[in-house]
Amino acid sequence: MLVIAIVVVIPAWRICQRTGYPGWMGVLILIPIVNLVLLYFIAFADWPADKTGDQNG
């Protein structure tokens, strides 16, 4: 279980950092239901790292 947690948390941590959110938010991917909320939040929120303001769709 620890290996799976590491395999899931590291990419989520990096995604959060690249979008401009704190990396620790990636740990939330381990909590049921919260992980879905986190994915929807990242998918539909305005990213702080996106300085251009371009909309992708």
XYZ file of C-alpha atoms in Angstrom:
57
model
C 0.000 0.000 0.000
C 2.885 2.341 0.723
C 4.301 1.833 -2.768
C 0.945 2.572 -4.382
C 0.541 5.665 -2.210
C 3.950 6.916 -3.316
C 3.215 6.154 -6.975
C -0.015 8.177 -6.751
C 1.107 11.050 -4.510
C 4.284 12.002 -6.377
C 2.527 12.775 -9.696
C -0.318 14.550 -7.891
C 2.242 16.623 -5.940
C 4.006 17.607 -9.182
C 0.733 18.474 -10.915
C -0.278 20.730 -8.041
C 3.100 22.474 -8.128
C 3.025 22.979 -11.899
C -0.444 24.482 -11.787
C 0.692 26.955 -9.117
C -0.919 25.361 -6.077
C 1.024 24.097 -3.051
C 2.476 20.633 -3.556
C 1.034 19.322 -0.299
C -2.382 19.378 -1.953
C -1.227 16.278 -3.813
C -1.480 14.294 -0.583
C -5.238 14.878 -0.658
C -5.397 12.398 -3.543
C -5.214 9.618 -0.919
C -8.489 10.601 0.772
C -11.609 9.071 -0.782
C -14.119 11.591 -2.193
C -11.625 14.406 -1.518
C -9.514 13.039 -4.361
C -12.399 13.542 -6.784
C -12.971 17.063 -5.505
C -9.263 17.795 -5.930
C -9.252 16.541 -9.521
C -12.311 18.611 -10.441
C -10.842 21.643 -8.674
C -7.583 21.394 -10.608
C -9.389 20.726 -13.876
C -11.796 23.663 -13.725
C -10.143 26.310 -11.506
C -8.026 29.154 -12.838
C -4.420 28.152 -12.306
C -2.173 30.668 -10.550
C 0.716 29.518 -12.762
C -1.216 30.432 -15.916
C -0.059 34.024 -16.363
C -1.322 34.374 -19.928
C -5.015 34.095 -19.097
C -5.707 32.087 -22.243
C -8.718 29.785 -22.093
C -8.182 26.278 -23.444
C -11.683 25.552 -24.395
